[in-house]
mmCIF file of C-alpha atoms in Angstrom:
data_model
loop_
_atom_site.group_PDB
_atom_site.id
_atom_site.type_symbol
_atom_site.label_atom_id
_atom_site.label_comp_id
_atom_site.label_asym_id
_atom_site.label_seq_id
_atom_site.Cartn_x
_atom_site.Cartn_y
_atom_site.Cartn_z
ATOM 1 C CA UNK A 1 7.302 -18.952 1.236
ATOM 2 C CA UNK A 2 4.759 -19.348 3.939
ATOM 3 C CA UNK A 3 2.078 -16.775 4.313
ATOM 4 C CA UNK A 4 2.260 -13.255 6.843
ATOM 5 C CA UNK A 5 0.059 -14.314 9.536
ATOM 6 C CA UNK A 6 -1.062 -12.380 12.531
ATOM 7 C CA UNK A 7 -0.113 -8.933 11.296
ATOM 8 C CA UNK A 8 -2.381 -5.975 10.617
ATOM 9 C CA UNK A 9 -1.853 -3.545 7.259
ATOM 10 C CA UNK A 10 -2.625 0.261 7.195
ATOM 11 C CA UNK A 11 -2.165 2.738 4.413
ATOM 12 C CA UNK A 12 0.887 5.331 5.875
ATOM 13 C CA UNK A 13 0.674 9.368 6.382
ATOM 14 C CA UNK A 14 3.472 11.668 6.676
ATOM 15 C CA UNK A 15 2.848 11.196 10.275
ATOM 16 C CA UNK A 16 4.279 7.765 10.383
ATOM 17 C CA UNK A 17 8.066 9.097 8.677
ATOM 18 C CA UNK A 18 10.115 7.917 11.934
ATOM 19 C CA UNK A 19 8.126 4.642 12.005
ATOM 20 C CA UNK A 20 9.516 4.072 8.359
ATOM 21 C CA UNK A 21 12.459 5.379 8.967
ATOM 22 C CA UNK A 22 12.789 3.999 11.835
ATOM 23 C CA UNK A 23 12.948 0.327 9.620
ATOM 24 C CA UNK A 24 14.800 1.697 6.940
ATOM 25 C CA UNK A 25 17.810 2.493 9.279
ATOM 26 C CA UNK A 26 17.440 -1.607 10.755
ATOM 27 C CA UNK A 27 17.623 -2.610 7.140
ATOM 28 C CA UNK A 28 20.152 -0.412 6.483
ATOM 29 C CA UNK A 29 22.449 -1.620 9.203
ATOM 30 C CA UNK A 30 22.523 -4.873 7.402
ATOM 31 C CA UNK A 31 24.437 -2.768 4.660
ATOM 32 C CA UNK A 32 27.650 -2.763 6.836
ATOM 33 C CA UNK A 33 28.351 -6.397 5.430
ATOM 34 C CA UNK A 34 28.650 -5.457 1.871
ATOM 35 C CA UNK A 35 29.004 -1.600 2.547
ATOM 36 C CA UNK A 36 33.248 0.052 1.920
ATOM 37 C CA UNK A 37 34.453 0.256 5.241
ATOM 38 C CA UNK A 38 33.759 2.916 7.277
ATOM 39 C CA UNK A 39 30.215 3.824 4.977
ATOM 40 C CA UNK A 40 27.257 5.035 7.374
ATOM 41 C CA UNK A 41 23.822 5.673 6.386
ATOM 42 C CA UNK A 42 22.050 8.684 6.088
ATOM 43 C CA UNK A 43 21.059 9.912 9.793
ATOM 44 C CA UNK A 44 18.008 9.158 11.398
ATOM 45 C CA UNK A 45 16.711 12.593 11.404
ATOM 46 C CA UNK A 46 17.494 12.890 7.546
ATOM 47 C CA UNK A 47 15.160 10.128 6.487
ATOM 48 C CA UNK A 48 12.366 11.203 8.499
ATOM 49 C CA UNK A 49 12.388 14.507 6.958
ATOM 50 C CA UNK A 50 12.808 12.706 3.249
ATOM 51 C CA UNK A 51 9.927 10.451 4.179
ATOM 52 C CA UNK A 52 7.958 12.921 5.454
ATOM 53 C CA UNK A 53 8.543 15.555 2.268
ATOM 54 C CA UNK A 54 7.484 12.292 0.228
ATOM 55 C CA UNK A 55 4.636 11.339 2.094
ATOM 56 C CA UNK A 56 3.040 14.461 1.656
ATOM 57 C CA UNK A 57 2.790 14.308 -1.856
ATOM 58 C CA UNK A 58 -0.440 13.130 -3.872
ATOM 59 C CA UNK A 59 1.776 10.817 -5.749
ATOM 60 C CA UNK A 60 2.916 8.826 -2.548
ATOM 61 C CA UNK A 61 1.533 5.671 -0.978
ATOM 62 C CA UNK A 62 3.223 3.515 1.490
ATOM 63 C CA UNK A 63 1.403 0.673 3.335
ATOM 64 C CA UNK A 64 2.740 -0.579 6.904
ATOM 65 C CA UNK A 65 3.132 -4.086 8.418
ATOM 66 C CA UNK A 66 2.650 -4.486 12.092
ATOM 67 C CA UNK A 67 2.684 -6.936 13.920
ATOM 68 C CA UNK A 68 1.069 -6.550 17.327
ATOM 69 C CA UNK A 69 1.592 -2.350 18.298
ATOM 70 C CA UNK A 70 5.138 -3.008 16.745
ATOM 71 C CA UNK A 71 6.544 -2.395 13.013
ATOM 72 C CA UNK A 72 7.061 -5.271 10.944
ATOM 73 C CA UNK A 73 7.969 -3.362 7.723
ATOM 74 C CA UNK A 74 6.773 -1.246 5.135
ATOM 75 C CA UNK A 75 6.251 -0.882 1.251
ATOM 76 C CA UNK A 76 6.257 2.792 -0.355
ATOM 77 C CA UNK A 77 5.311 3.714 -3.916
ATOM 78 C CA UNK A 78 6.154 7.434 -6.019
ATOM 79 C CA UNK A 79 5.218 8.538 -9.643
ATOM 80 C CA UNK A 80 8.237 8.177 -11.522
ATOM 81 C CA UNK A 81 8.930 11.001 -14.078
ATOM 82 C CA UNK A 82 8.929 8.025 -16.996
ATOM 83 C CA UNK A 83 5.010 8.358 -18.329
ATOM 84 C CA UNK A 84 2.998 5.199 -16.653
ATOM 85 C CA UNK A 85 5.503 3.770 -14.744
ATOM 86 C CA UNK A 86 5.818 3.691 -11.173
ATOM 87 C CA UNK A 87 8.582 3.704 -8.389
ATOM 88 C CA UNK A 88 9.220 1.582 -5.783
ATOM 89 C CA UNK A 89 10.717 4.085 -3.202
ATOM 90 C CA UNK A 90 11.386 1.370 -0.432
ATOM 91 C CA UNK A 91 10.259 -2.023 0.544
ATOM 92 C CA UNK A 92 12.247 -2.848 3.775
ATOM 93 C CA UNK A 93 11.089 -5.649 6.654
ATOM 94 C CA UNK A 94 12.415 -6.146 10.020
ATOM 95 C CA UNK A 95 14.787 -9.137 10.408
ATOM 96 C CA UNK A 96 12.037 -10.875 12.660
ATOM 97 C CA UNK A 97 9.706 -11.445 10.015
ATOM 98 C CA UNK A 98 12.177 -12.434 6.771
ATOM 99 C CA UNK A 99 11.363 -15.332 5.895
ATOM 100 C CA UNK A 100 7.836 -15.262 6.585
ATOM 101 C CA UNK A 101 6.027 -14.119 3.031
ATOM 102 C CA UNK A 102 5.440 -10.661 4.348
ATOM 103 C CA UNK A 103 7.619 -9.291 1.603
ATOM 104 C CA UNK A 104 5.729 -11.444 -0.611
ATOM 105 C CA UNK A 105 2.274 -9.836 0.739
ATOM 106 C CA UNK A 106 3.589 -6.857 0.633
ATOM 107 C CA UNK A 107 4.971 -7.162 -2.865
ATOM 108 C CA UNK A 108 1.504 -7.706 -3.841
ATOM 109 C CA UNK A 109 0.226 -4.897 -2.318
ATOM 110 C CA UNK A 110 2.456 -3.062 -4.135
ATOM 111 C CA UNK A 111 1.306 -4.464 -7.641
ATOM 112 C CA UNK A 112 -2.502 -4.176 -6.962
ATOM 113 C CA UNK A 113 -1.989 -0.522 -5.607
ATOM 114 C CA UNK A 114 0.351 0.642 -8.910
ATOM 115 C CA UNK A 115 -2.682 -0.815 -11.413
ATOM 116 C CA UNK A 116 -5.194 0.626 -9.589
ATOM 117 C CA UNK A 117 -3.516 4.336 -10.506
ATOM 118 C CA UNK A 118 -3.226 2.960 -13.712
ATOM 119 C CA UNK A 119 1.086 2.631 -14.165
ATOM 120 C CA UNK A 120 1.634 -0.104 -16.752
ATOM 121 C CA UNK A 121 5.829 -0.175 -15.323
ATOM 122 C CA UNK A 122 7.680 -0.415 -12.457
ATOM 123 C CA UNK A 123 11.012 0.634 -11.790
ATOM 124 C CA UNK A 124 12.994 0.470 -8.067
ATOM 125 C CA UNK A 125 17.247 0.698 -7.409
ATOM 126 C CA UNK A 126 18.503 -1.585 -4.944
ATOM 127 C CA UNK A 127 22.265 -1.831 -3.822
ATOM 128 C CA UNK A 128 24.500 -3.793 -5.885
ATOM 129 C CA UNK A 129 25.921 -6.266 -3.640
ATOM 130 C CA UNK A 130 22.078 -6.274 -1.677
ATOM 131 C CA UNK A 131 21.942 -10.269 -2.741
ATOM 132 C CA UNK A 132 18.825 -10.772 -0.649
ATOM 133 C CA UNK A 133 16.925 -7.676 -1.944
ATOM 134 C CA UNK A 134 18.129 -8.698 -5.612
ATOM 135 C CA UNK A 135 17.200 -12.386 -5.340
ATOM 136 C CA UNK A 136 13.765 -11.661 -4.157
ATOM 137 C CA UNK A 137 13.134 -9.102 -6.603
ATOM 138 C CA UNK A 138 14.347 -11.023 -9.685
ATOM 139 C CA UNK A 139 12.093 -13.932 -8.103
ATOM 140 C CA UNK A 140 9.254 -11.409 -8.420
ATOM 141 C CA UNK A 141 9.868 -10.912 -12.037
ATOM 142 C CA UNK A 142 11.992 -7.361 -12.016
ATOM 143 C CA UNK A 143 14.557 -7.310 -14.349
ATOM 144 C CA UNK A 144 18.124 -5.302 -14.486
ATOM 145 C CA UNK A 145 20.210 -4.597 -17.302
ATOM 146 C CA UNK A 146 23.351 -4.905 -14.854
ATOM 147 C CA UNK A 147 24.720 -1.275 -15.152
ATOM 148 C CA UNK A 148 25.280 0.001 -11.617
ATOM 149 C CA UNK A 149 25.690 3.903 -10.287
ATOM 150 C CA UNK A 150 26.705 5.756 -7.744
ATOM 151 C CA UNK A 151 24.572 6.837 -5.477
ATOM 152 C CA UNK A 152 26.199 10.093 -3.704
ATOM 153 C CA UNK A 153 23.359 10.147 -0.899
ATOM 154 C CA UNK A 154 23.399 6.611 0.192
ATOM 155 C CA UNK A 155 26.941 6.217 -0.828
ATOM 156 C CA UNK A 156 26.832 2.890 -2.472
ATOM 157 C CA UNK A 157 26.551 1.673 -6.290
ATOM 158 C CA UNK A 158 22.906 1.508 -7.241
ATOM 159 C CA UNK A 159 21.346 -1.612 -9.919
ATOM 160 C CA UNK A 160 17.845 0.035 -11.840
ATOM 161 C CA UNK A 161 15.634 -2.839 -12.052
ATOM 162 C CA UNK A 162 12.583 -2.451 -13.894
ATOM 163 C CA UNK A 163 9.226 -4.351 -14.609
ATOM 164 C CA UNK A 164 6.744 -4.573 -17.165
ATOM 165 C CA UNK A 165 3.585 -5.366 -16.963
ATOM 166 C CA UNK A 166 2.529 -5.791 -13.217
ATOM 167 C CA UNK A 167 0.401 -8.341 -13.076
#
C-alpha cells in the first residue's frame, strides 16, 4: 500500500477519549453490514468514559493520526494479564484515509512501541465477520486459531488473534 502522507502523529492522553471515541463509533457504524439486525454499538458517552478509565493507566498508550486539525485514526495499546504480551485495544481509521498505508504506519507504530516496553506477544479480538480488519491483520502476520466468542458488551462474536514475535 502507498505510504500516509501529509498527516501529523501524537502520543494520546485521557484528554483526547471523545476524539477516539469519536472514530471508534465511525468504524463501528461500518458494523451494521455484518452486525444481527437491529445490533447498536455501545453509546458515545460509554466509550469516552472506557477510553478515558484506560487512558489513565500507566499501562496505556495510544498514538493519533491527523490529518490537518482533523482525526484520521488512532492505534491504542494495554498490558495484557498474559506475562510479556501485549494488547491491541483498538486500531480504527476513518474511511477517508483506508487505503492509504496509514494502518500500515500505524501498525508499525504499534510494534516498535510494544518492544520498546519489552512484550515479546501480541494479542487483539476483532469481530468475526470484520473481513477488512481480519485480512489486514493476518497480512500483518497475526494469527487466529478460529474459535470465536461472544462478546456481551459489543454484542457480536469476537476471533483472538495473537502474534509472536513482533518484529
Amino acid at each position: 500500500p502507498p505510504v500516509a502522507t501529509g498527516l501529523t502523529f501524537c502520543t494520546a492522553t485521557a484528554a483526547d477519549a471523545p476524539e477516539m471515541a469519536e472514530t471508534v463509533g465511525i468504524g463501528f457504524d461500518t458494523y451494521r453490514a455484518f452486525a444481527p439486525p437491529g445490533w447498536e454499538p455501545p453509546p458515545f458517552a460509554v466509550e469516552v468514559a472506557a477510553i478515558r478509565s484506560r487512558m489513565v493507566g500507566h499501562d496505556a498508550w495510544a498514538l493519533l493520526a491527523r490529518d490537518g486539525g482533523a482525526s484520521a485514526g488512532h492505534i491504542a495499546l494495554l498490558a495484557d494479564p498474559a506475562p510479556g504480551t501485549v494488547y491491541l485495544w483498538q486500531l480504527f481509521i476513518r474511511p477517508p484515509h483506508w487505503g492509504t498505508g496509514l494502518a500500515d504506519r500505524l501498525h508499525e507504530e504499534f510494534l516498535e512501541a510494544s518492544r520498546s516496553r519489552g512484550y515479546r506477544r501480541a494479542r487483539l479480538r476483532t469481530p468475526v465477520d470484520q473481513a477488512r480488519s481480519r485480512r489486514f491483520y493476518e497480512r500483518n502476520g497475526w494469527q487466529t486459531d478460529g474459535v470465536a466468542s461472544y462478546e456481551e458488551k459489543l454484542g457480536l462474536d469476537l476471533l483472538v488473534y495473537t502474534r509472536k514475535g513482533l518484529t
